[in-house]
Amino acid sequence: MKIIQLSDPHLMTPGGVLHGSDPLDRLQACLADIGRNHADADLVVISGDLTNDGERAAYAALREALAGFAPPCRLMLGNHDDRALFLEMFPEAPAERGFVQSVFDGGEGRLILLDTLDNGRVEGRLCAARLAWLDEKLQEARDQPVFLFMHHPPFRIHMPVLDEVMLAEADAFHDVLRRHGNVGHVFAGHVHRLIAGSWRGIPVSTLRSTNHQSALDFSDNWRLGHEPPAYAVIFIEADGVVVHFHEFGAGRPEPVKGR
């Protein structure tokens, strides 16, 4: 399977600028690059923070940007999103039990896309209902390999400001995964950095935003990073998983006043 992951577009009302960049321009540049080079993808996943403020105009801009996009695409939610408004604006989006969560079964395994949004809070949450749904979907897969996509990582990245707002129920989440033992990789967003490693024996990776990045700062402060935006090209086969991080062409951000 060939899967494309992009994350954290943080769309605003068209024309809005965030951290010196136009999020819509950057997303359009990303989608164009994917369309030119990866039209054969089995699935494109946008892993949350679709908008910056959950605005109707931002979701409308996303609909328009995706209107001519050829590869199949699944949208996920992050802490900057509004679940009710998203479901109103994207009624065709796969959703189960009131959450924007879904399954994609491909030739080399099952993808499970989780909804970690906890309305009004920055950290992620998987309530009892969502954990029960995940348990069911992992059980259905049985011996088939499973690959999870989620906005909030369940693991520390050793950047204190971001670790404070990771997935709150990491232990309960891991208890569910451990019961089945068939999860081959966890793909996350939220932190706006390229990170790869393992968490409790499970390979993990995170991704830069299509708009702005977190600087590599291990202090108690968050700083804006200036790395270019990127998306991931993921190959999943019987032998394993390979993740390529690709920096796509986008205009240089304008200087941010006071930074």
mmCIF file of C-alpha atoms in Angstrom:
data_model
loop_
_atom_site.group_PDB
_atom_site.id
_atom_site.type_symbol
_atom_site.label_atom_id
_atom_site.label_comp_id
_atom_site.label_asym_id
_atom_site.label_seq_id
_atom_site.Cartn_x
_atom_site.Cartn_y
_atom_site.Cartn_z
ATOM 1 C CA MET A 1 0.000 0.000 0.000
ATOM 2 C CA LYS A 2 1.101 3.540 -0.702
ATOM 3 C CA ILE A 3 -0.299 6.031 1.810
ATOM 4 C CA ILE A 4 0.290 9.782 1.910
ATOM 5 C CA GLN A 5 0.047 11.598 5.243
ATOM 6 C CA LEU A 6 -0.124 15.356 5.612
ATOM 7 C CA SER A 7 -1.022 17.152 8.793
ATOM 8 C CA ASP A 8 -1.956 20.364 10.548
ATOM 9 C CA PRO A 9 -2.917 22.672 7.682
ATOM 10 C CA HIS A 10 -4.497 25.121 10.172
ATOM 11 C CA LEU A 11 -6.698 26.731 7.534
ATOM 12 C CA MET A 12 -8.169 30.151 8.229
ATOM 13 C CA THR A 13 -10.700 32.315 6.459
ATOM 14 C CA PRO A 14 -9.178 32.669 2.958
ATOM 15 C CA GLY A 15 -6.607 35.449 2.898
ATOM 16 C CA GLY A 16 -5.642 34.935 6.527
ATOM 17 C CA VAL A 17 -1.969 34.684 7.458
ATOM 18 C CA LEU A 18 -0.695 32.494 10.299
ATOM 19 C CA HIS A 19 2.910 32.711 11.562
ATOM 20 C CA GLY A 20 3.882 34.545 8.408
ATOM 21 C CA SER A 21 2.373 32.067 5.921
ATOM 22 C CA ASP A 22 -0.928 31.709 4.105
ATOM 23 C CA PRO A 23 -2.177 28.265 5.228
ATOM 24 C CA LEU A 24 -4.459 27.856 2.217
ATOM 25 C CA ASP A 25 -1.665 28.623 -0.261
ATOM 26 C CA ARG A 26 0.576 26.121 1.476
ATOM 27 C CA LEU A 27 -2.094 23.411 1.503
ATOM 28 C CA GLN A 28 -2.821 23.990 -2.185
ATOM 29 C CA ALA A 29 0.916 23.693 -2.944
ATOM 30 C CA CYS A 30 1.022 20.433 -0.981
ATOM 31 C CA LEU A 31 -2.017 18.954 -2.739
ATOM 32 C CA ALA A 32 -0.616 19.963 -6.125
ATOM 33 C CA ASP A 33 2.698 18.255 -5.357
ATOM 34 C CA ILE A 34 0.913 15.098 -4.268
ATOM 35 C CA GLY A 35 -1.291 15.192 -7.351
ATOM 36 C CA ARG A 36 1.719 15.470 -9.655
ATOM 37 C CA ASN A 37 3.825 12.798 -7.982
ATOM 38 C CA HIS A 38 1.553 10.441 -6.048
ATOM 39 C CA ALA A 39 -1.738 10.184 -7.904
ATOM 40 C CA ASP A 40 -1.355 6.409 -7.486
ATOM 41 C CA ALA A 41 -1.674 6.605 -3.683
ATOM 42 C CA ASP A 42 -4.150 4.182 -2.174
ATOM 43 C CA LEU A 43 -5.144 6.818 0.369
ATOM 44 C CA VAL A 44 -4.247 10.354 1.460
ATOM 45 C CA VAL A 45 -4.728 11.052 5.175
ATOM 46 C CA ILE A 46 -4.886 14.602 6.578
ATOM 47 C CA SER A 47 -4.274 13.964 10.261
ATOM 48 C CA GLY A 48 -6.026 16.783 12.062
ATOM 49 C CA ASP A 49 -6.016 20.498 12.804
ATOM 50 C CA LEU A 50 -7.690 21.015 9.474
ATOM 51 C CA THR A 51 -8.485 24.558 10.596
ATOM 52 C CA ASN A 52 -6.924 26.963 13.062
ATOM 53 C CA ASP A 53 -10.120 28.213 14.701
ATOM 54 C CA GLY A 54 -12.855 25.843 13.536
ATOM 55 C CA GLU A 55 -14.325 28.474 11.225
ATOM 56 C CA ARG A 56 -17.014 27.690 8.667
ATOM 57 C CA ALA A 57 -15.146 29.643 5.976
ATOM 58 C CA ALA A 58 -12.008 27.601 6.622
ATOM 59 C CA TYR A 59 -13.868 24.297 6.214
ATOM 60 C CA ALA A 60 -15.482 25.664 3.048
ATOM 61 C CA ALA A 61 -12.016 26.518 1.710
ATOM 62 C CA LEU A 62 -10.894 22.969 2.471
ATOM 63 C CA ARG A 63 -13.850 21.518 0.574
ATOM 64 C CA GLU A 64 -12.981 23.699 -2.422
ATOM 65 C CA ALA A 65 -9.276 22.792 -2.281
ATOM 66 C CA LEU A 66 -10.122 19.071 -2.292
ATOM 67 C CA ALA A 67 -12.783 19.311 -5.000
ATOM 68 C CA GLY A 68 -10.369 18.540 -7.830
ATOM 69 C CA PHE A 69 -8.051 16.296 -5.853
ATOM 70 C CA ALA A 70 -7.878 12.853 -7.476
ATOM 71 C CA PRO A 71 -6.536 10.404 -4.847
ATOM 72 C CA PRO A 72 -8.996 9.139 -2.208
ATOM 73 C CA CYS A 73 -8.704 11.231 0.942
ATOM 74 C CA ARG A 74 -9.692 10.853 4.599
ATOM 75 C CA LEU A 75 -9.923 13.834 6.938
ATOM 76 C CA MET A 76 -9.171 13.634 10.659
ATOM 77 C CA LEU A 77 -9.722 16.057 13.523
ATOM 78 C CA GLY A 78 -7.328 17.794 15.897
ATOM 79 C CA ASN A 79 -7.704 20.099 18.863
ATOM 80 C CA HIS A 80 -8.156 23.177 16.637
ATOM 81 C CA ASP A 81 -11.185 21.644 14.899
ATOM 82 C CA ASP A 82 -14.916 21.730 15.593
ATOM 83 C CA ARG A 83 -16.427 18.254 15.297
ATOM 84 C CA ALA A 84 -20.060 19.325 14.924
ATOM 85 C CA LEU A 85 -19.281 21.935 12.277
ATOM 86 C CA PHE A 86 -16.963 19.555 10.435
ATOM 87 C CA LEU A 87 -19.684 16.899 10.237
ATOM 88 C CA GLU A 88 -22.126 19.530 9.002
ATOM 89 C CA MET A 89 -19.696 20.713 6.317
ATOM 90 C CA PHE A 90 -18.500 17.197 5.361
ATOM 91 C CA PRO A 91 -21.589 14.980 5.825
ATOM 92 C CA GLU A 92 -20.028 12.322 3.587
ATOM 93 C CA ALA A 93 -16.976 11.927 5.856
ATOM 94 C CA PRO A 94 -16.736 8.482 7.460
ATOM 95 C CA ALA A 95 -17.805 8.713 11.099
ATOM 96 C CA GLU A 96 -18.865 6.138 13.664
ATOM 97 C CA ARG A 97 -20.685 6.575 16.991
ATOM 98 C CA GLY A 98 -20.554 10.350 16.720
ATOM 99 C CA PHE A 99 -16.781 10.544 16.212
ATOM 100 C CA VAL A 100 -14.739 11.139 13.075
ATOM 101 C CA GLN A 101 -13.133 7.711 13.164
ATOM 102 C CA SER A 102 -12.950 5.130 10.416
ATOM 103 C CA VAL A 103 -11.260 2.046 8.987
ATOM 104 C CA PHE A 104 -9.550 1.550 5.637
ATOM 105 C CA ASP A 105 -8.767 -2.014 4.612
ATOM 106 C CA GLY A 106 -6.040 -2.364 2.005
ATOM 107 C CA GLY A 107 -4.015 -5.139 0.489
ATOM 108 C CA GLU A 108 -1.333 -5.087 3.188
ATOM 109 C CA GLY A 109 -3.383 -4.443 6.292
ATOM 110 C CA ARG A 110 -5.951 -2.291 8.035
ATOM 111 C CA LEU A 111 -5.646 1.421 8.712
ATOM 112 C CA ILE A 112 -7.562 2.755 11.713
ATOM 113 C CA LEU A 113 -8.073 6.514 11.880
ATOM 114 C CA LEU A 114 -8.811 7.770 15.382
ATOM 115 C CA ASP A 115 -10.612 10.875 16.620
ATOM 116 C CA THR A 116 -8.624 12.280 19.575
ATOM 117 C CA LEU A 117 -10.390 15.660 19.764
ATOM 118 C CA ASP A 118 -11.621 16.668 23.219
ATOM 119 C CA ASN A 119 -13.717 19.785 22.617
ATOM 120 C CA GLY A 120 -12.324 22.856 24.322
ATOM 121 C CA ARG A 121 -9.028 21.240 25.332
ATOM 122 C CA VAL A 122 -5.603 21.170 23.690
ATOM 123 C CA GLU A 123 -4.559 17.705 24.849
ATOM 124 C CA GLY A 124 -6.000 14.638 23.167
ATOM 125 C CA ARG A 125 -8.506 12.198 24.572
ATOM 126 C CA LEU A 126 -9.805 8.730 23.795
ATOM 127 C CA CYS A 127 -12.882 8.262 25.966
ATOM 128 C CA ALA A 128 -14.276 4.870 26.928
ATOM 129 C CA ALA A 129 -16.545 4.814 23.863
ATOM 130 C CA ARG A 130 -13.675 5.472 21.471
ATOM 131 C CA LEU A 131 -11.410 2.942 23.164
ATOM 132 C CA ALA A 132 -14.179 0.335 22.952
ATOM 133 C CA TRP A 133 -14.586 1.065 19.228
ATOM 134 C CA LEU A 134 -10.822 0.705 18.717
ATOM 135 C CA ASP A 135 -10.872 -2.582 20.622
ATOM 136 C CA GLU A 136 -13.586 -3.889 18.288
ATOM 137 C CA LYS A 137 -11.760 -2.825 15.137
ATOM 138 C CA LEU A 138 -8.503 -4.402 16.290
ATOM 139 C CA GLN A 139 -10.366 -7.610 17.113
ATOM 140 C CA GLU A 140 -11.953 -7.635 13.656
ATOM 141 C CA ALA A 141 -8.489 -7.437 12.089
ATOM 142 C CA ARG A 142 -7.312 -10.483 14.080
ATOM 143 C CA ASP A 143 -3.927 -11.511 12.637
ATOM 144 C CA GLN A 144 -3.966 -8.800 9.976
ATOM 145 C CA PRO A 145 -1.428 -5.993 10.569
ATOM 146 C CA VAL A 146 -2.959 -2.697 11.693
ATOM 147 C CA PHE A 147 -1.612 0.842 11.292
ATOM 148 C CA LEU A 148 -3.000 3.673 13.397
ATOM 149 C CA PHE A 149 -3.383 7.328 12.460
ATOM 150 C CA MET A 150 -4.153 9.865 15.181
ATOM 151 C CA HIS A 151 -3.676 13.576 15.734
ATOM 152 C CA HIS A 152 -2.271 13.541 19.265
ATOM 153 C CA PRO A 153 0.762 11.316 19.871
ATOM 154 C CA PRO A 154 0.480 8.972 22.870
ATOM 155 C CA PHE A 155 4.217 9.313 23.574
ATOM 156 C CA ARG A 156 6.544 12.010 24.931
ATOM 157 C CA ILE A 157 8.833 13.803 22.483
ATOM 158 C CA HIS A 158 10.864 15.446 25.291
ATOM 159 C CA MET A 159 9.682 18.940 24.412
ATOM 160 C CA PRO A 160 7.842 19.916 27.637
ATOM 161 C CA VAL A 161 5.342 22.368 26.144
ATOM 162 C CA LEU A 162 4.162 19.751 23.638
ATOM 163 C CA ASP A 163 4.334 16.803 26.023
ATOM 164 C CA GLU A 164 1.826 18.607 28.243
ATOM 165 C CA VAL A 165 -0.767 18.328 25.468
ATOM 166 C CA MET A 166 -0.209 14.797 24.146
ATOM 167 C CA LEU A 167 -2.869 12.070 24.390
ATOM 168 C CA ALA A 168 -4.175 12.013 27.953
ATOM 169 C CA GLU A 169 -5.104 8.292 28.082
ATOM 170 C CA ALA A 170 -1.802 6.878 26.837
ATOM 171 C CA ASP A 171 -1.830 3.979 29.317
ATOM 172 C CA ALA A 172 -5.435 2.990 28.625
ATOM 173 C CA PHE A 173 -4.762 3.292 24.889
ATOM 174 C CA HIS A 174 -1.725 1.032 25.161
ATOM 175 C CA ASP A 175 -3.703 -1.514 27.188
ATOM 176 C CA VAL A 176 -6.057 -1.892 24.216
ATOM 177 C CA LEU A 177 -3.203 -2.260 21.730
ATOM 178 C CA ARG A 178 -1.403 -4.799 23.924
ATOM 179 C CA ARG A 179 -4.465 -7.065 24.054
ATOM 180 C CA HIS A 180 -4.248 -7.597 20.309
ATOM 181 C CA GLY A 181 -0.578 -7.209 19.431
ATOM 182 C CA ASN A 182 -1.228 -6.455 15.764
ATOM 183 C CA VAL A 183 -0.376 -2.722 15.533
ATOM 184 C CA GLY A 184 2.618 -2.191 13.274
ATOM 185 C CA HIS A 185 3.005 1.608 13.405
ATOM 186 C CA VAL A 186 1.422 4.733 14.911
ATOM 187 C CA PHE A 187 1.366 7.846 12.690
ATOM 188 C CA ALA A 188 0.605 11.132 14.488
ATOM 189 C CA GLY A 189 0.527 14.886 13.915
ATOM 190 C CA HIS A 190 0.055 17.767 16.376
ATOM 191 C CA VAL A 191 3.707 18.467 17.232
ATOM 192 C CA HIS A 192 4.709 20.042 13.877
ATOM 193 C CA ARG A 193 8.013 18.137 13.768
ATOM 194 C CA LEU A 194 9.521 15.190 11.908
ATOM 195 C CA ILE A 195 10.102 12.532 14.566
ATOM 196 C CA ALA A 196 10.619 8.785 14.303
ATOM 197 C CA GLY A 197 11.179 6.190 16.993
ATOM 198 C CA SER A 198 9.281 3.617 19.013
ATOM 199 C CA TRP A 199 6.859 3.694 21.921
ATOM 200 C CA ARG A 200 6.543 0.627 24.136
ATOM 201 C CA GLY A 201 7.827 -1.492 21.275
ATOM 202 C CA ILE A 202 5.614 0.039 18.555
ATOM 203 C CA PRO A 203 7.226 2.106 15.764
ATOM 204 C CA VAL A 204 5.979 5.700 15.682
ATOM 205 C CA SER A 205 6.384 8.833 13.598
ATOM 206 C CA THR A 206 5.108 12.411 13.542
ATOM 207 C CA LEU A 207 4.967 15.004 10.811
ATOM 208 C CA ARG A 208 5.565 18.678 10.133
ATOM 209 C CA SER A 209 2.651 20.984 9.453
ATOM 210 C CA THR A 210 1.886 22.089 5.932
ATOM 211 C CA ASN A 211 2.012 25.657 7.300
ATOM 212 C CA HIS A 212 4.345 26.272 10.281
ATOM 213 C CA GLN A 213 6.693 24.279 12.488
ATOM 214 C CA SER A 214 7.771 23.902 16.105
ATOM 215 C CA ALA A 215 11.407 24.800 16.665
ATOM 216 C CA LEU A 216 13.682 22.144 18.140
ATOM 217 C CA ASP A 217 13.623 23.552 21.666
ATOM 218 C CA PHE A 218 13.797 21.304 24.726
ATOM 219 C CA SER A 219 13.190 24.151 27.190
ATOM 220 C CA ASP A 220 9.849 25.104 28.733
ATOM 221 C CA ASN A 221 9.172 27.526 25.865
ATOM 222 C CA TRP A 222 7.607 27.046 22.462
ATOM 223 C CA ARG A 223 9.301 28.773 19.534
ATOM 224 C CA LEU A 224 8.354 29.004 15.876
ATOM 225 C CA GLY A 225 10.529 26.833 13.662
ATOM 226 C CA HIS A 226 11.565 27.734 10.143
ATOM 227 C CA GLU A 227 11.901 24.319 8.511
ATOM 228 C CA PRO A 228 9.963 23.929 5.261
ATOM 229 C CA PRO A 229 6.622 22.137 5.240
ATOM 230 C CA ALA A 230 6.595 18.419 4.489
ATOM 231 C CA TYR A 231 4.372 15.419 3.962
ATOM 232 C CA ALA A 232 5.017 11.688 4.327
ATOM 233 C CA VAL A 233 5.047 9.005 1.640
ATOM 234 C CA ILE A 234 4.393 5.704 3.398
ATOM 235 C CA PHE A 235 4.938 2.270 1.865
ATOM 236 C CA ILE A 236 3.379 -0.661 3.697
ATOM 237 C CA GLU A 237 4.167 -4.213 2.607
ATOM 238 C CA ALA A 238 4.530 -7.617 4.157
ATOM 239 C CA ASP A 239 8.203 -6.969 4.942
ATOM 240 C CA GLY A 240 7.533 -3.765 6.883
ATOM 241 C CA VAL A 241 6.905 -0.036 6.705
ATOM 242 C CA VAL A 242 9.038 2.668 5.065
ATOM 243 C CA VAL A 243 8.273 6.364 5.617
ATOM 244 C CA HIS A 244 9.755 9.038 3.357
ATOM 245 C CA PHE A 245 9.464 12.668 4.513
ATOM 246 C CA HIS A 246 9.192 15.006 1.527
ATOM 247 C CA GLU A 247 9.614 18.792 1.663
ATOM 248 C CA PHE A 248 7.351 20.283 -0.971
ATOM 249 C CA GLY A 249 7.730 23.600 -2.744
ATOM 250 C CA ALA A 250 6.042 26.501 -0.952
ATOM 251 C CA GLY A 251 6.637 30.216 -0.766
ATOM 252 C CA ARG A 252 8.897 31.521 1.987
ATOM 253 C CA PRO A 253 6.941 32.872 4.972
ATOM 254 C CA GLU A 254 6.849 36.575 5.592
ATOM 255 C CA PRO A 255 8.797 37.747 8.663
ATOM 256 C CA VAL A 256 6.717 37.637 11.817
ATOM 257 C CA LYS A 257 6.745 40.895 13.727
ATOM 258 C CA GLY A 258 8.324 40.664 17.140
ATOM 259 C CA ARG A 259 10.137 37.374 16.403
#
